Coordinates of C-alpha atoms and ligand atoms in Angstrom, one line a residue:
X1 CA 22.8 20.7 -72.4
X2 CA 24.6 20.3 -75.4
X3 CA 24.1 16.8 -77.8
X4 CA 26.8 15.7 -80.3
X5 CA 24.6 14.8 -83.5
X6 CA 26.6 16.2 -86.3
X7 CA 30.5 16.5 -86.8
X8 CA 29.7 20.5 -87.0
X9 CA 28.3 20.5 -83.8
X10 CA 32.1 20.8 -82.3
X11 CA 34.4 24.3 -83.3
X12 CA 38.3 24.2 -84.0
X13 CA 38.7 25.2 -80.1
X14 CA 36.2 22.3 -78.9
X15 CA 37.6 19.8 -80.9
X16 CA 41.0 20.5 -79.7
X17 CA 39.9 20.4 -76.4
X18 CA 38.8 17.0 -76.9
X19 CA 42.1 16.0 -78.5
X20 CA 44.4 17.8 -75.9
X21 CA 41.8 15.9 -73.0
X22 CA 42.6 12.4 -75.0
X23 CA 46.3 12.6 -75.1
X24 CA 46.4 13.6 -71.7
X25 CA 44.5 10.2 -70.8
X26 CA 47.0 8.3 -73.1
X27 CA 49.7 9.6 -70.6
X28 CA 48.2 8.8 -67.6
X29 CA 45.4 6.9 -67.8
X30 CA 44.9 6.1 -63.9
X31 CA 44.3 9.8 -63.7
X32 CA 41.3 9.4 -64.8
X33 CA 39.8 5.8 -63.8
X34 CA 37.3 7.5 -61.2
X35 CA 36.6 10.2 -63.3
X36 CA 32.7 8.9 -64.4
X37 CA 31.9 7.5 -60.7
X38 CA 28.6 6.5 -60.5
X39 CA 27.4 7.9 -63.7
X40 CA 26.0 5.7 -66.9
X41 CA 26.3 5.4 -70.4
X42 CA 23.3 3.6 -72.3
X43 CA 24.4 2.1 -76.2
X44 CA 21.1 2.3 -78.1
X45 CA 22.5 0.7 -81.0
X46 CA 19.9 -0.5 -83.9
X47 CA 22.6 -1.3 -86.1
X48 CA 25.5 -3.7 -86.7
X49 CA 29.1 -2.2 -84.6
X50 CA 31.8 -4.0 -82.9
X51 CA 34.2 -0.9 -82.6
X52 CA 32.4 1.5 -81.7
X53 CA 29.8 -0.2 -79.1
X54 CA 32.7 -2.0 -77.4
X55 CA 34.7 1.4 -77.1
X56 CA 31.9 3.0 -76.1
X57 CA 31.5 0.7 -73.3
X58 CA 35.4 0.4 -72.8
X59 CA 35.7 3.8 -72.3
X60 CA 32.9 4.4 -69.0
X61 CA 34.4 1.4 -68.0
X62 CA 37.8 2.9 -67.7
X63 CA 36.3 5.8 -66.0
X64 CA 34.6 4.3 -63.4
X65 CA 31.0 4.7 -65.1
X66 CA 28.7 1.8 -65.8
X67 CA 26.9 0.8 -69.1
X68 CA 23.6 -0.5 -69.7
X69 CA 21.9 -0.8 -73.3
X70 CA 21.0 -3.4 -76.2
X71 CA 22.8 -4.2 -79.2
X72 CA 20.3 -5.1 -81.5
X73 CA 17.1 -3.4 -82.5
X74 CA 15.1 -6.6 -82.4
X75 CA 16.5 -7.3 -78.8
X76 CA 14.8 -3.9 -77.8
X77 CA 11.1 -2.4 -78.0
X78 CA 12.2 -1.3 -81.9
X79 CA 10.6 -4.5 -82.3
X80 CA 7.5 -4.1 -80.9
X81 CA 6.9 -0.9 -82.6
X82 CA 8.0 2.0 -80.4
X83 CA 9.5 5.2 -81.6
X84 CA 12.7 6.4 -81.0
X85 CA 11.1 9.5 -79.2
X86 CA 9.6 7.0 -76.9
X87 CA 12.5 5.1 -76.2
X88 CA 15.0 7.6 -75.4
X89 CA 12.3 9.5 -73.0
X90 CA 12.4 6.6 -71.0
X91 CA 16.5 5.9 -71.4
X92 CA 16.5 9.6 -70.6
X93 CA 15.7 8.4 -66.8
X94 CA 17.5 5.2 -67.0
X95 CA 21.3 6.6 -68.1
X96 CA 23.4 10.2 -67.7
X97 CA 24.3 9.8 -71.3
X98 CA 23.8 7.9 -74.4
X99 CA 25.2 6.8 -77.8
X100 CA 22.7 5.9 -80.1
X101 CA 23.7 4.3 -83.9
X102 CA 20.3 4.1 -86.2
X103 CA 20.2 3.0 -89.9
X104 CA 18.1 6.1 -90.6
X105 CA 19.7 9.3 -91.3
X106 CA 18.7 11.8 -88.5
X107 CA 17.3 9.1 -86.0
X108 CA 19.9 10.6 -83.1
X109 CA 18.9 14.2 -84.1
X110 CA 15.0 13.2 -83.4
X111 CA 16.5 11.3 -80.1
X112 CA 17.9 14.4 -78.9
X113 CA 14.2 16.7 -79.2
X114 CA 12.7 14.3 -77.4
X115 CA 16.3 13.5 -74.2
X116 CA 16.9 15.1 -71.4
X117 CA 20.1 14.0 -71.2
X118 CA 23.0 14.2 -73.8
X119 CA 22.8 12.0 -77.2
X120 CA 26.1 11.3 -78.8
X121 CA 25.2 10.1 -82.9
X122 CA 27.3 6.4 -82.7
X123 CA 26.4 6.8 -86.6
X124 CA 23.6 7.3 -88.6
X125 CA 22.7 5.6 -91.6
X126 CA 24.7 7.3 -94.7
X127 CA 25.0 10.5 -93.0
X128 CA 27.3 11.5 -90.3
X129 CA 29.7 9.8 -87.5
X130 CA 31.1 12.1 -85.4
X131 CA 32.8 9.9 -82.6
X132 CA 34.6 8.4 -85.7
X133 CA 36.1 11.4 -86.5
X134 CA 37.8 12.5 -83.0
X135 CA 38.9 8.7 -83.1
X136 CA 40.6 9.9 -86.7
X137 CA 41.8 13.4 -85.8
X138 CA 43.4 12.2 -82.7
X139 CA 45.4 9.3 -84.7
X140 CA 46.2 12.1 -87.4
X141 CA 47.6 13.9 -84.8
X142 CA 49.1 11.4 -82.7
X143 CA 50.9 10.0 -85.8
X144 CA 51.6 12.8 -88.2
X145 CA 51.7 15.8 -85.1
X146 CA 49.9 17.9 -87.0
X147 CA 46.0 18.8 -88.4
X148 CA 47.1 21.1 -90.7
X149 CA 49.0 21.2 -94.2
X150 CA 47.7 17.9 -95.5
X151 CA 46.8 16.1 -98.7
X152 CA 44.4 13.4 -97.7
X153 CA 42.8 10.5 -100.1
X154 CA 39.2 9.4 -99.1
X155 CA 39.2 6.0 -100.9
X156 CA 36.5 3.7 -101.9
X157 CA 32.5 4.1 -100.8
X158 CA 32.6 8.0 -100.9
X159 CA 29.3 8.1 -101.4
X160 CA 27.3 6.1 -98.2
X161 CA 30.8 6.3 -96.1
X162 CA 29.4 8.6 -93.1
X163 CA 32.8 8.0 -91.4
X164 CA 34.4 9.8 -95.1
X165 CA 31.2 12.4 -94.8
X166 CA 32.2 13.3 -91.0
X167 CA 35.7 13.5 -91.4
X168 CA 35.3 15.6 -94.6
X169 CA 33.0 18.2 -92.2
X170 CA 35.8 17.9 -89.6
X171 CA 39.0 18.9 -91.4
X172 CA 38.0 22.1 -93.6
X173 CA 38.2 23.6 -90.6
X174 CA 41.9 23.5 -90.5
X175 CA 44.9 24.9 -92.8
X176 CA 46.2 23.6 -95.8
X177 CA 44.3 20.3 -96.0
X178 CA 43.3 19.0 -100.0
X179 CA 41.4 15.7 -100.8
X180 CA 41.6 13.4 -103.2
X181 CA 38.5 11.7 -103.8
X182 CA 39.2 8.3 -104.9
X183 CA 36.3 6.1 -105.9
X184 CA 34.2 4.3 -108.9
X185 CA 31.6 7.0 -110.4
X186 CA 28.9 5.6 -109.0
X187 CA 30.0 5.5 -105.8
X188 CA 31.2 9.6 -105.9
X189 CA 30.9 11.9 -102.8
X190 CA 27.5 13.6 -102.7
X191 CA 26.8 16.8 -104.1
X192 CA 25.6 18.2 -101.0
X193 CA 29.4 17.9 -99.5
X194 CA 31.2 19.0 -102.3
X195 CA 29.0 22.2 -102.5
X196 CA 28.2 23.2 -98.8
X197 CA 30.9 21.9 -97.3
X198 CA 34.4 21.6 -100.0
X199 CA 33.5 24.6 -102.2
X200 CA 32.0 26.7 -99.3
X201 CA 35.4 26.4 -97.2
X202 CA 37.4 26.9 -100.6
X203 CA 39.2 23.3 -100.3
X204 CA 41.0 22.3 -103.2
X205 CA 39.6 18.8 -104.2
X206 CA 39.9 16.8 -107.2
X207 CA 38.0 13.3 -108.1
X208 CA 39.8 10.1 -109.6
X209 CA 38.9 7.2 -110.1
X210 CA 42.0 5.4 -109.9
X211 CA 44.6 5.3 -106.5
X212 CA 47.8 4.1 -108.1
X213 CA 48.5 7.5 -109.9
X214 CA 47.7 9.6 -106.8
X215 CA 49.1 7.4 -104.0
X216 CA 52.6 9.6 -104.3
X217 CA 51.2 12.5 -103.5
X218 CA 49.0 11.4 -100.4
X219 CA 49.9 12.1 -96.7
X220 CA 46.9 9.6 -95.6
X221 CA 45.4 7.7 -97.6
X222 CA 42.0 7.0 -95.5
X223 CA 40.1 3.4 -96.7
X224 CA 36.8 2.5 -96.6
X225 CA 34.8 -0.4 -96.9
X226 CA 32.1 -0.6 -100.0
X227 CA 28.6 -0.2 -97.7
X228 CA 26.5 -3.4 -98.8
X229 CA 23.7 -2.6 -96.6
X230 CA 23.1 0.9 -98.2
X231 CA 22.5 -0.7 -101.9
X232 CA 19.3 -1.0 -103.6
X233 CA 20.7 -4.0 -105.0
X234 CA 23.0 -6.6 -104.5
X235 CA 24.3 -6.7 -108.3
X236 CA 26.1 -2.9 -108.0
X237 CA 27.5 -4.3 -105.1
X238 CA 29.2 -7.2 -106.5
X239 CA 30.3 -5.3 -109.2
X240 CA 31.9 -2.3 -107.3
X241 CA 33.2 -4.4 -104.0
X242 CA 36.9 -4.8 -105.3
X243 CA 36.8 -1.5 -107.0
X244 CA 40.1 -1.1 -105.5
X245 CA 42.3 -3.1 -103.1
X246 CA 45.6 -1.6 -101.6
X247 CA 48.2 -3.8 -101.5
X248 CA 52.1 -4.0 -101.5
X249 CA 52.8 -3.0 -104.7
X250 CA 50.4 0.0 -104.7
X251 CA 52.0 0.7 -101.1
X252 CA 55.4 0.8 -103.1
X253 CA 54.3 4.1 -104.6
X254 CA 54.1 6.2 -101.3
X255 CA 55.3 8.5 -99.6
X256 CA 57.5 6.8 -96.6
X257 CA 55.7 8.7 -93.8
X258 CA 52.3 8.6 -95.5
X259 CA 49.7 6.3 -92.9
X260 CA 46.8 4.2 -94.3
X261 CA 43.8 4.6 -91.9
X262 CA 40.5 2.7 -92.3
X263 CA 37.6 3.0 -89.7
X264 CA 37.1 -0.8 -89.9
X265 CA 35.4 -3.6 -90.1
X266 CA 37.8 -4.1 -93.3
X267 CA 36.3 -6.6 -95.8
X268 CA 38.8 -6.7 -98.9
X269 CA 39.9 -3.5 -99.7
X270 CA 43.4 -3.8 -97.8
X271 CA 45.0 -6.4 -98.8
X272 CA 46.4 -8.6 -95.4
X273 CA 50.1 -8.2 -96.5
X274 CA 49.8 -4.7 -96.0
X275 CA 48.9 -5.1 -92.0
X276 CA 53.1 -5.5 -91.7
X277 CA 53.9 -2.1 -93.1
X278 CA 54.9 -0.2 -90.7
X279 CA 52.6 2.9 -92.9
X280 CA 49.7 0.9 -91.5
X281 CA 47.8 2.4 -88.6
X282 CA 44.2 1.3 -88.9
X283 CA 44.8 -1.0 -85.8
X284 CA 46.2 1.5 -83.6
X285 CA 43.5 3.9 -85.1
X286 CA 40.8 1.3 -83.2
X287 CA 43.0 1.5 -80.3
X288 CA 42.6 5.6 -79.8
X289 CA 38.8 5.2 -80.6
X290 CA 38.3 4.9 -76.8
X291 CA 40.6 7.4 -75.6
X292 CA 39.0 9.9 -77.8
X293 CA 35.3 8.5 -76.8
X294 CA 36.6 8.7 -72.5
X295 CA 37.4 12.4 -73.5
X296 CA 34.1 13.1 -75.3
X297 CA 32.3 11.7 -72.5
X298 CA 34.6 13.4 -69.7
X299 CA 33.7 16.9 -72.0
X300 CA 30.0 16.2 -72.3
X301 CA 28.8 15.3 -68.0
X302 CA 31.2 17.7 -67.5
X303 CA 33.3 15.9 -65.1
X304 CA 37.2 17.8 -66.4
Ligands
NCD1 C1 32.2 2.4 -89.8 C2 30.7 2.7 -89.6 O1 30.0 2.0 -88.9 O2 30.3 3.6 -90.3 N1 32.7 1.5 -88.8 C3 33.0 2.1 -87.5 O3 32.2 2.7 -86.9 N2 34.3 2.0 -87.1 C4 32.6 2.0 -91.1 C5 31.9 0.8 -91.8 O4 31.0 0.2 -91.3 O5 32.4 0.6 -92.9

């Protein structure tokens, strides 16, 4: 039985299996709205989500599975004191499958030792969010048609963005594909990316700290918000929040085709004004987050 914890858990081949399954459910989503009978998806989610709980449960829903699961970690036995090993031994016999998001890095990984049924990571901490990136690869693909041959800029919270850390692990795999890393020094990429995963897949990157010079070159420019719960304290935040802000002016600069994706929740970092431009797909990117996460399930009970 196989567990989706990290974003290299899934090859080239696997990860376009996933893609093709999604756009096949985009066309013909009735296809599919029995698919999950009488299976169940449990959320385990510790942490703060709107997107990616409700698409979660959107997506069993529109396969004909149920959902069970809490929302909160004080709503659940987190509380009380009981491991994660204990909880998801018991889920294990509750659920056929399970998405699990935990403010500590590797908390789905220890889930999975200790399951007997698959654990998806919903995110962990600063680490890794896997489901985020099939939600991006399919709107890459969707939107642009292709994986390959792009120059992508990662902008903002580089350094505690798991969605930035994910995606990053997801697209070395493919042809072509540069990054600009676009954020305040403090808030850099890790080193542990730029060496094990950049470097060792020979991708050229460079690191800027300001987007209006590079936003002519970019073929996505990929947002993120600054991650206030991950700071030791709340002064760096204030002073790197509105490190940058993409607005109409800065949109001016861009390429025509060039999409601006964001995983969401958006605080300030996109200005409003830019929702209208027709470049904007972070909306629509929410939108495919459940198509990718009915094929992932579909994938992982094994139900094709
Ligand atoms: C992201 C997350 O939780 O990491 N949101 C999401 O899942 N769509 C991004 C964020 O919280 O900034």
């Amino acid at each position: 039985m196989k567990h989706l914890i990290s974003p290299t858990d899934l090859t080239v081949s696997e990860l376009s299996g996933i893609l093709d399954l999604a756009e096949k459910i985009i066309n013909d989503p009735k296809e599919y709205s029995e698919a999950c009978h009488g299976k169940k998806l449990a959320t385990l989610f510790y942490e703060p989500s709107t997107r990616t709980r409700l698409s979660f449960e959107a997506a069993m829903l529109n396969l004909g599975g149920s959902i069970l699961g809490f929302s909160t970690a004080d709503s659940s036995s987190a509380a009380k004191g009981e491991s994660v090993a204990d909880t998801i031994r018991v889920i294990s016999s509750y659920a056929d499958i399970c998405a699990m998001r935990h403010p500590k890095e590797g908390a789905p990984l220890v889930a999975s030792y200790h399951s007997s049924i698959p654990v998806i990571n919903a995110g962990d901490g600063g680490h890794n969010h896997p489901t985020q990136t099939l939600t991006d690869l399919l709107t890459i693909k969707n939107l642009k048609g292709r994986l390959n041959n792009l120059t992508i800029g990662l902008c903002g919270d580089l350094k505690f963005g798991r969605t930035v850390h994910s995606l990053i692990n997801s697209l070395v795999l493919y042809e072509g594909i540069k990054f600009v890393l676009i954020s305040p020094v403090e808030l850099r990429i890790p080193t542990y990316i730029k060496e094990q995963v950049l470097e060792a897949h020979n991708i050229p990157y460079e690191e800027v700290d300001i987007l209006e010079d590079k936003m002519p070159e970019l073929d996505i420019l990929y947002m993120t918000r600054v991650q206030k719960e991950r700071f030791f304290n709340e002064e760096d935040y204030i002073r790197l929040k509105d490190s940058f802000i993409l607005n109409s002016k800065k949109m001016s600069k861009a390429k025509d085709d060039m999409l601006v994706l964001h995983p969401l929740p958006r605080v300030n970092e996109i200005s409003t004004e830019v929702d209208s431009d027709p470049r904007a797909a972070y909306f629509k990117q929410a939108e495919y987050g459940v198509y990718a996460r009915m094929a992932l399930i579909m994938k992982m009970l094994e139900v094709e």
